[in-house]
Short mmCIF file of C-alpha atoms in Angstrom, two decimals:
data_model
loop_
_atom_site.label_atom_id
_atom_site.label_comp_id
_atom_site.label_asym_id
_atom_site.label_seq_id
_atom_site.Cartn_x
_atom_site.Cartn_y
_atom_site.Cartn_z
CA MET A 1 95.07 275.55 176.56
CA LYS A 2 93.50 274.86 179.94
CA ILE A 3 92.71 271.14 180.17
CA LEU A 4 90.53 269.51 182.81
CA TYR A 5 91.44 265.82 182.98
CA LEU A 6 88.77 263.67 184.65
CA ASN A 7 89.54 260.18 185.92
CA PHE A 8 86.58 258.94 187.96
CA ASP A 9 87.70 255.29 188.00
CA ARG A 10 88.87 254.28 191.50
CA GLY A 11 90.55 251.26 189.97
CA ILE A 12 93.04 253.56 188.27
CA PRO A 13 95.08 255.42 190.90
CA VAL A 14 96.94 258.24 189.16
CA LEU A 15 100.24 257.51 190.91
CA GLY A 16 99.85 253.73 190.75
CA ASP A 17 101.68 251.10 188.67
CA LYS A 18 98.95 249.98 186.29
CA GLY A 19 99.35 250.64 182.59
CA ALA A 20 96.22 252.78 182.84
CA SER A 21 97.84 254.85 185.59
CA VAL A 22 100.94 255.29 183.43
CA HIS A 23 98.69 256.41 180.58
CA VAL A 24 97.16 259.16 182.72
CA ARG A 25 100.51 260.44 183.97
CA GLU A 26 102.20 260.38 180.57
CA PHE A 27 99.37 262.27 178.91
CA VAL A 28 99.44 264.93 181.63
CA ARG A 29 103.23 265.19 181.51
CA ALA A 30 103.27 265.57 177.73
CA ALA A 31 100.50 268.18 177.86
CA ALA A 32 102.47 270.19 180.43
CA ASP A 33 105.64 269.89 178.33
CA LEU A 34 103.72 271.37 175.40
CA GLY A 35 102.77 274.37 177.54
CA HIS A 36 99.20 273.44 178.44
CA GLU A 37 97.80 274.02 181.92
CA VAL A 38 96.34 270.80 183.31
CA VAL A 39 94.16 270.11 186.35
CA VAL A 40 93.50 266.45 187.07
CA ILE A 41 90.47 265.43 189.12
CA CYS A 42 90.60 261.79 190.17
CA ALA A 43 88.67 259.41 192.39
CA ARG A 44 91.92 257.96 193.74
CA LEU A 45 95.38 259.52 193.81
CA GLY A 46 97.33 256.42 194.84
CA ALA A 47 101.07 256.32 195.45
CA GLY A 48 104.32 254.79 194.26
CA ASN A 49 105.31 257.01 191.34
CA ALA A 50 106.23 260.66 190.90
CA GLN A 51 103.44 263.12 190.28
CA PRO A 52 103.40 264.65 186.79
CA PRO A 53 103.36 268.45 186.35
CA GLY A 54 100.07 270.19 186.97
CA ILE A 55 97.51 270.16 189.73
CA ILE A 56 96.12 266.77 190.79
CA ILE A 57 93.19 266.70 193.18
CA GLU A 58 91.55 263.61 194.64
CA VAL A 59 87.79 263.83 194.97
CA ALA A 60 87.20 260.63 196.90
CA PRO A 61 83.86 258.79 196.96
CA PRO A 62 81.59 259.61 199.91
CA GLN A 63 81.24 256.82 202.46
CA SER A 64 77.63 256.37 203.51
CA VAL A 65 75.95 253.04 204.19
CA GLU A 66 72.63 254.76 204.71
CA SER A 67 72.85 256.59 201.38
CA THR A 68 73.64 253.33 199.66
CA ARG A 69 70.61 251.68 201.26
CA MET A 70 68.36 254.57 200.24
CA LEU A 71 69.62 254.48 196.66
CA ALA A 72 68.99 250.72 196.52
CA GLU A 73 65.40 251.29 197.66
CA GLU A 74 64.96 254.10 195.14
CA LEU A 75 66.15 251.86 192.30
CA GLY A 76 64.25 248.84 193.56
CA VAL A 77 67.44 246.81 193.90
CA ASP A 78 67.51 243.79 196.19
CA THR A 79 70.84 243.94 198.06
CA ALA A 80 70.35 240.53 199.68
CA GLY A 81 71.91 237.35 198.36
CA LEU A 82 75.32 236.17 197.23
CA ASP A 83 76.08 239.25 195.14
CA ALA A 84 75.42 241.74 197.96
CA ALA A 85 79.02 242.97 197.90
CA LEU A 86 78.88 243.40 194.14
CA VAL A 87 75.64 245.38 194.33
CA ALA A 88 77.07 247.56 197.09
CA SER A 89 80.13 248.30 194.96
CA GLU A 90 78.02 249.30 191.98
CA LEU A 91 75.69 251.42 194.10
CA SER A 92 78.70 253.22 195.59
CA LYS A 93 79.81 254.15 192.06
CA LEU A 94 76.35 255.53 191.33
CA LEU A 95 76.39 257.50 194.58
CA TYR A 96 79.77 258.94 193.68
CA ASP A 97 78.49 259.99 190.27
CA GLN A 98 75.47 261.75 191.76
CA SER A 99 77.61 264.19 193.73
CA ALA A 100 80.76 264.28 191.59
CA ALA A 101 79.81 267.21 189.34
CA ASP A 102 78.95 269.53 192.25
CA ARG A 103 82.09 268.56 194.14
CA VAL A 104 84.31 269.08 191.09
CA MET A 105 82.75 272.47 190.40
CA ASP A 106 83.49 273.51 194.00
CA VAL A 107 87.12 272.41 193.65
CA LEU A 108 87.59 274.23 190.36
CA GLN A 109 86.03 277.38 191.76
CA GLU A 110 88.61 277.32 194.55
CA GLN A 111 91.34 276.94 191.91
CA ALA A 112 89.80 279.69 189.75
CA PHE A 113 90.15 277.25 186.85
CA HIS A 114 87.90 277.44 183.78
CA PRO A 115 88.85 274.75 181.25
CA ASP A 116 89.00 275.21 177.50
CA PHE A 117 88.01 271.58 177.19
CA ILE A 118 87.55 268.40 179.24
CA TYR A 119 89.51 265.23 178.61
CA GLU A 120 87.81 262.36 180.41
CA ARG A 121 88.84 258.75 180.86
CA HIS A 122 85.72 256.62 180.45
CA ALA A 123 84.56 255.03 183.71
CA LEU A 124 81.71 252.69 184.56
CA PHE A 125 78.55 254.28 186.05
CA SER A 126 79.78 257.78 185.21
CA SER A 127 77.84 260.74 183.84
CA ALA A 128 79.41 263.62 185.77
CA GLY A 129 81.75 264.58 182.92
CA THR A 130 78.80 265.41 180.68
CA ASP A 131 77.28 267.56 183.44
CA ILE A 132 80.55 269.42 184.10
CA ALA A 133 81.10 270.11 180.40
CA GLY A 134 77.57 271.48 180.17
CA ARG A 135 78.12 273.84 183.09
CA PHE A 136 81.34 275.19 181.59
CA GLY A 137 79.98 275.22 178.06
CA CYS A 138 83.15 273.56 176.78
CA PRO A 139 83.87 270.52 174.58
CA ARG A 140 84.34 267.13 176.18
CA ILE A 141 86.64 264.53 174.67
CA LEU A 142 86.14 261.01 175.98
CA GLU A 143 88.95 258.45 176.01
CA VAL A 144 87.69 254.86 175.88
CA ASN A 145 90.20 252.12 176.68
CA ALA A 146 87.90 249.12 176.93
CA PRO A 147 84.25 248.04 176.56
CA LEU A 148 83.85 248.53 180.30
CA ALA A 149 80.28 247.30 180.78
CA GLU A 150 81.01 244.16 178.77
CA GLU A 151 84.35 243.65 180.53
CA GLN A 152 82.81 244.08 183.98
CA LYS A 153 80.04 241.61 183.22
CA ARG A 154 82.44 238.97 181.89
CA PHE A 155 85.26 239.14 184.40
CA ARG A 156 83.86 240.58 187.63
CA GLY A 157 80.09 240.45 187.42
CA LEU A 158 77.58 243.23 186.71
CA ARG A 159 74.38 243.32 188.75
CA LEU A 160 73.05 246.72 187.63
CA GLU A 161 73.70 245.94 183.98
CA SER A 162 70.85 247.90 182.42
CA ILE A 163 71.86 251.07 184.29
CA ALA A 164 75.54 250.62 183.41
CA ARG A 165 74.86 250.13 179.71
CA ARG A 166 72.42 253.04 179.56
CA MET A 167 74.93 255.38 181.22
CA GLU A 168 77.76 254.14 178.98
CA ALA A 169 75.77 254.82 175.81
CA ALA A 170 74.76 258.26 177.10
CA SER A 171 78.38 259.13 177.91
CA PHE A 172 79.45 258.16 174.39
CA GLY A 173 76.58 260.07 172.83
CA THR A 174 77.32 263.39 174.56
CA ALA A 175 81.06 263.56 173.79
CA GLU A 176 82.23 265.91 171.04
CA SER A 177 84.99 263.45 170.16
CA ILE A 178 85.83 259.94 171.32
CA ILE A 179 89.38 258.57 171.46
CA ALA A 180 89.40 254.77 171.17
CA VAL A 181 92.73 253.09 171.88
CA SER A 182 92.18 250.31 169.33
CA GLU A 183 90.03 249.45 166.33
CA ALA A 184 88.16 246.87 168.42
CA VAL A 185 87.28 249.47 171.06
CA GLY A 186 86.30 251.92 168.32
CA GLU A 187 83.89 249.40 166.80
CA TYR A 188 82.38 248.74 170.22
CA VAL A 189 81.77 252.46 170.74
CA LYS A 190 80.16 252.81 167.32
CA THR A 191 77.63 250.07 168.11
CA LEU A 192 76.32 252.23 170.95
CA LEU A 193 76.13 255.49 169.02
CA ALA A 194 72.80 256.44 167.50
CA GLN A 195 74.60 258.88 165.19
CA GLY A 196 77.93 260.59 164.70
CA GLU A 197 80.27 257.65 164.16
CA GLU A 198 82.75 260.08 162.60
CA ARG A 199 83.42 261.39 166.12
CA VAL A 200 85.31 258.18 166.94
CA GLN A 201 89.08 258.44 166.43
CA VAL A 202 91.43 255.47 166.95
CA VAL A 203 94.58 256.61 168.77
CA PRO A 204 96.77 253.79 170.19
CA ASN A 205 98.79 254.23 173.36
CA GLY A 206 101.99 256.23 173.17
CA VAL A 207 105.42 256.14 174.77
CA ASP A 208 107.99 258.52 176.24
CA LEU A 209 110.48 258.13 173.40
CA GLN A 210 113.36 259.91 175.09
CA ARG A 211 113.15 258.00 178.37
CA PHE A 212 112.79 254.56 176.80
CA SER A 213 115.44 255.06 174.16
CA ALA A 214 117.79 256.00 177.00
CA GLY A 215 117.02 252.78 178.87
CA ALA A 216 119.98 251.02 177.27
CA LEU A 217 122.37 253.27 179.20
CA ARG A 218 121.87 251.10 182.32
CA ARG A 219 121.61 247.77 180.49
CA ASP A 220 124.99 246.46 181.65
CA GLU A 221 124.36 247.63 185.21
CA ILE A 222 121.08 245.70 185.41
CA ARG A 223 122.63 242.57 183.90
CA HIS A 224 125.49 242.77 186.40
CA ARG A 225 122.98 242.98 189.26
CA LEU A 226 121.29 239.86 187.90
CA GLY A 227 124.61 238.04 187.67
CA VAL A 228 124.10 237.43 183.95
CA ASN A 229 127.17 237.39 181.70
CA SER A 230 127.36 238.88 178.23
CA GLU A 231 126.89 235.49 176.54
CA THR A 232 123.59 234.71 178.24
CA CYS A 233 120.44 235.82 176.47
CA ILE A 234 117.71 237.34 178.61
CA ILE A 235 114.08 236.69 177.73
CA GLY A 236 112.08 239.56 179.21
CA PHE A 237 108.50 240.15 180.28
CA VAL A 238 107.05 243.35 181.73
CA GLY A 239 103.48 243.55 182.98
CA SER A 240 100.98 243.45 185.79
CA PHE A 241 100.60 239.63 185.91
CA LYS A 242 96.91 239.48 185.03
CA SER A 243 95.43 236.13 184.01
CA TRP A 244 95.35 237.06 180.32
CA HIS A 245 99.02 238.14 180.30
CA GLY A 246 100.10 234.50 179.94
CA THR A 247 103.04 234.42 182.36
CA ASP A 248 102.34 230.75 183.15
CA PHE A 249 102.44 230.02 179.42
CA LEU A 250 105.74 231.91 179.09
CA PHE A 251 107.37 230.07 181.99
CA ASP A 252 106.51 226.66 180.56
CA ILE A 253 108.05 227.73 177.25
CA TYR A 254 111.11 229.09 179.03
CA ARG A 255 111.72 225.78 180.78
CA SER A 256 111.79 223.98 177.44
CA ILE A 257 114.20 226.52 175.97
CA ALA A 258 116.44 226.54 179.06
CA ALA A 259 117.04 222.82 178.62
CA THR A 260 119.15 223.49 175.52
CA ARG A 261 120.12 227.18 175.65
CA ASP A 262 122.06 229.54 177.91
CA VAL A 263 119.15 231.81 178.85
CA HIS A 264 117.70 233.79 181.75
CA LEU A 265 114.06 234.76 182.29
CA LEU A 266 113.45 238.26 183.61
CA ALA A 267 109.83 238.96 184.63
CA VAL A 268 109.30 242.54 185.77
CA GLY A 269 106.25 243.69 187.71
CA ASP A 270 103.68 242.52 190.20
CA GLY A 271 100.04 241.54 190.15
CA PRO A 272 97.39 238.85 190.80
CA ARG A 273 99.28 235.91 189.23
CA TRP A 274 102.74 236.83 190.56
CA GLY A 275 102.51 234.54 193.60
CA GLU A 276 101.42 231.60 191.49
CA LEU A 277 104.36 232.07 189.13
CA TYR A 278 106.73 232.50 192.05
CA GLY A 279 105.62 229.13 193.42
CA LYS A 280 106.17 227.42 190.08
CA VAL A 281 109.61 228.97 189.70
CA ALA A 282 110.69 228.12 193.26
CA SER A 283 109.86 224.43 192.79
CA SER A 284 111.47 224.14 189.36
CA SER A 285 114.95 222.99 188.38
CA CYS A 286 115.63 226.30 186.56
CA ARG A 287 114.85 228.57 189.53
CA ASP A 288 118.44 229.92 189.54
CA THR A 289 118.04 231.31 186.04
CA VAL A 290 114.76 233.17 186.64
CA THR A 291 114.37 236.63 188.16
CA LEU A 292 110.99 237.88 189.38
CA THR A 293 111.61 241.50 190.34
CA GLY A 294 108.25 242.27 191.92
CA ARG A 295 107.08 245.86 191.77
CA VAL A 296 109.33 248.29 189.88
CA PRO A 297 108.60 252.06 189.67
CA HIS A 298 107.71 253.05 186.13
CA ALA A 299 110.68 255.42 185.96
CA ASP A 300 112.96 252.35 186.15
CA ILE A 301 111.07 250.23 183.60
CA PRO A 302 113.17 251.44 180.61
CA SER A 303 116.38 250.08 182.14
CA TRP A 304 114.87 246.72 183.07
CA THR A 305 113.31 246.36 179.63
CA ALA A 306 116.57 247.26 177.91
CA ALA A 307 118.38 244.59 179.94
CA SER A 308 116.50 241.94 177.93
CA ASP A 309 117.61 240.64 174.53
CA VAL A 310 114.10 239.63 173.51
CA VAL A 311 110.82 240.83 175.05
CA VAL A 312 107.81 238.49 175.01
CA ALA A 313 104.17 239.59 175.33
CA PRO A 314 102.55 236.14 175.76
CA TYR A 315 98.87 237.16 175.78
CA HIS A 316 96.39 234.31 175.77
CA ALA A 317 94.13 233.90 172.75
CA THR A 318 90.85 235.79 172.75
CA THR A 319 88.33 236.57 170.03
CA ASP A 320 88.02 240.20 171.10
CA PHE A 321 91.53 241.37 172.00
CA TYR A 322 90.74 245.07 172.36
CA PHE A 323 93.87 246.21 174.21
CA SER A 324 96.47 248.73 173.11
CA PRO A 325 99.44 247.14 174.93
CA LEU A 326 101.50 249.90 176.51
CA LYS A 327 104.39 247.60 177.46
CA VAL A 328 104.79 246.43 173.86
CA VAL A 329 105.19 250.00 172.59
CA GLU A 330 107.65 250.68 175.41
CA ALA A 331 109.71 247.59 174.53
CA LEU A 332 109.86 248.65 170.89
CA ALA A 333 110.96 252.13 171.98
CA CYS A 334 113.76 250.48 173.96
CA GLY A 335 114.99 248.92 170.74
CA ARG A 336 114.04 245.37 171.65
CA PRO A 337 112.43 242.89 169.24
CA VAL A 338 109.08 241.72 170.58
CA VAL A 339 107.60 238.23 170.34
CA ALA A 340 103.79 238.17 170.60
CA PRO A 341 100.71 236.25 169.41
CA ARG A 342 99.07 237.17 166.14
CA ILE A 343 95.99 238.87 167.64
CA GLY A 344 94.38 242.32 167.85
CA GLN A 345 96.50 245.44 167.70
CA LEU A 346 99.69 243.39 168.14
CA VAL A 347 99.54 242.62 164.41
CA GLU A 348 99.71 246.36 163.70
CA LEU A 349 102.32 247.22 166.33
CA ILE A 350 104.77 244.47 165.41
CA ALA A 351 105.95 244.11 161.82
CA ASP A 352 106.44 240.34 161.67
CA GLY A 353 110.04 239.57 160.71
CA LYS A 354 111.11 243.22 160.92
CA THR A 355 110.50 244.57 164.44
CA GLY A 356 109.64 241.28 166.10
CA LEU A 357 108.07 237.90 165.47
CA LEU A 358 104.45 236.78 165.73
CA TYR A 359 103.31 233.27 166.63
CA ARG A 360 100.04 231.37 166.57
CA PRO A 361 98.05 232.32 169.71
CA ASP A 362 98.44 229.87 172.61
CA ASP A 363 100.71 227.65 170.50
CA ALA A 364 103.63 226.90 172.85
CA HIS A 365 105.65 225.11 170.18
CA ASP A 366 105.34 228.01 167.72
CA CYS A 367 106.15 230.57 170.41
CA ALA A 368 109.26 228.64 171.49
CA ARG A 369 110.31 228.31 167.85
CA VAL A 370 110.31 232.06 167.15
CA ILE A 371 112.02 232.88 170.46
CA VAL A 372 114.82 230.41 169.71
CA ASN A 373 115.04 231.85 166.20
CA LEU A 374 116.00 235.20 167.73
CA LEU A 375 118.18 233.77 170.48
CA ASP A 376 120.33 232.01 167.89
CA ASP A 377 120.85 235.06 165.68
CA SER A 378 122.39 238.05 167.49
CA GLN A 379 122.69 240.13 164.32
CA ARG A 380 119.00 239.66 163.57
CA ARG A 381 118.14 240.72 167.11
CA LEU A 382 120.17 243.91 166.69
CA SER A 383 118.70 244.81 163.31
CA MET A 384 115.19 244.09 164.53
CA GLY A 385 115.82 246.19 167.63
CA ALA A 386 116.89 249.16 165.53
CA ALA A 387 113.84 248.75 163.30
CA ALA A 388 111.62 248.41 166.37
CA GLN A 389 112.81 251.70 167.79
CA ALA A 390 112.32 253.45 164.46
CA SER A 391 108.80 252.01 164.10
CA VAL A 392 107.49 253.93 167.13
CA SER A 393 109.24 257.24 166.41
CA GLU A 394 105.86 258.87 165.71
CA ARG A 395 104.14 257.44 168.79
CA GLY A 396 105.33 259.94 171.39
CA TRP A 397 102.76 261.12 173.93
CA ASP A 398 103.27 264.66 172.63
CA ARG A 399 101.79 263.57 169.29
CA ILE A 400 98.76 262.14 171.05
CA VAL A 401 98.23 265.31 173.09
CA GLN A 402 98.55 267.37 169.92
CA ARG A 403 95.90 265.28 168.20
CA VAL A 404 93.57 265.67 171.17
CA THR A 405 94.03 269.44 171.38
CA ASP A 406 93.41 269.72 167.64
CA LEU A 407 90.09 267.93 168.14
CA ALA A 408 89.25 270.25 171.04
CA LEU A 409 90.04 273.34 169.00
CA ALA A 410 87.92 272.09 166.11
CA ALA A 411 85.03 271.47 168.53
CA ARG A 412 85.36 274.96 170.01
CA VAL A 413 85.40 276.52 166.56
CA GLY A 414 82.36 274.49 165.58
CA GLU A 415 80.46 275.58 168.69
CA ALA A 416 81.38 279.22 168.09
CA ALA A 417 80.17 279.01 164.51
#
């Protein structure tokens, strides 16, 4: 099939390091491997990782201060005050959306590309996907990874809230099918649908099974580079160091464990809280047994993950944990037992006592207890690792692409009928 993949979120560069960026690339790569022809239109291409097969075209936002001012006047928005930068950012997204459909149509005409269906990653202040699908007369499948309007309001601020929520509901309402990455996201989508809740399908994030199962091939090489002997247990973390990832929580736990055990902490990745953790590590007595790698290309993540004996996903407690944690699935695919809090989709991903261990959210004592439980039992770690790898054997990205294309075919048949 011919698939038009739309990613109008500038915060998700296709070639970047974010889990969302990985999601885009892996979906496109799996679709190409299955023989589909994919054209990706994105607001930001980014850099740092290899481009997946297919055509990827950046349609960047137009830069126009005057247009932004005119749009503000048209909407009756006061751009003065402390949130001027926030308003300007939101207005720029609306400006982008106003011209996006025409610009995408021009690009696709140059490529002589007529999609069989559109697969769109949900973005804030975005309606162009609906317009493009209407012009082509093809189904549009919308992937929703988070309650974006709610998330924006809570964590970054949302000045044009009524517009954002109206556009979000409209985007949900015009999609033939909606892929929600977790039950929590699916329930959020359903609250905004006037009808057609059956269109919402919950499809958690996938994993490149072959690449991550092969990560163990370089395990000894990575451990040698770290100067860690075979008797030392490595506690691993992989992520983008966001505030909710709990790296500060993990380090405090590690220090208590390191006082009585031969252990090493390996934290892979980069992000907003990396510098803070680096400062804490540098001033601590266990700084020689901690490795903070900084940025690592996603192609190398399997090897670094496999170098660990236990992988910890120390998310902080939240009442609405709506994530589908990509790094947890990847760790399981590497054959590593995962320690995580008993919240959200983690309860479904990790079979407590079989593929990993769950602890009470934000309970440092309970988290340390289950980590030590695994550190002290090498045979249990091995059996859990084997079970972990087996548990995700049906979560390959190819399965996800197949499910999406089945939905697209059903929509096309329904429209034809």
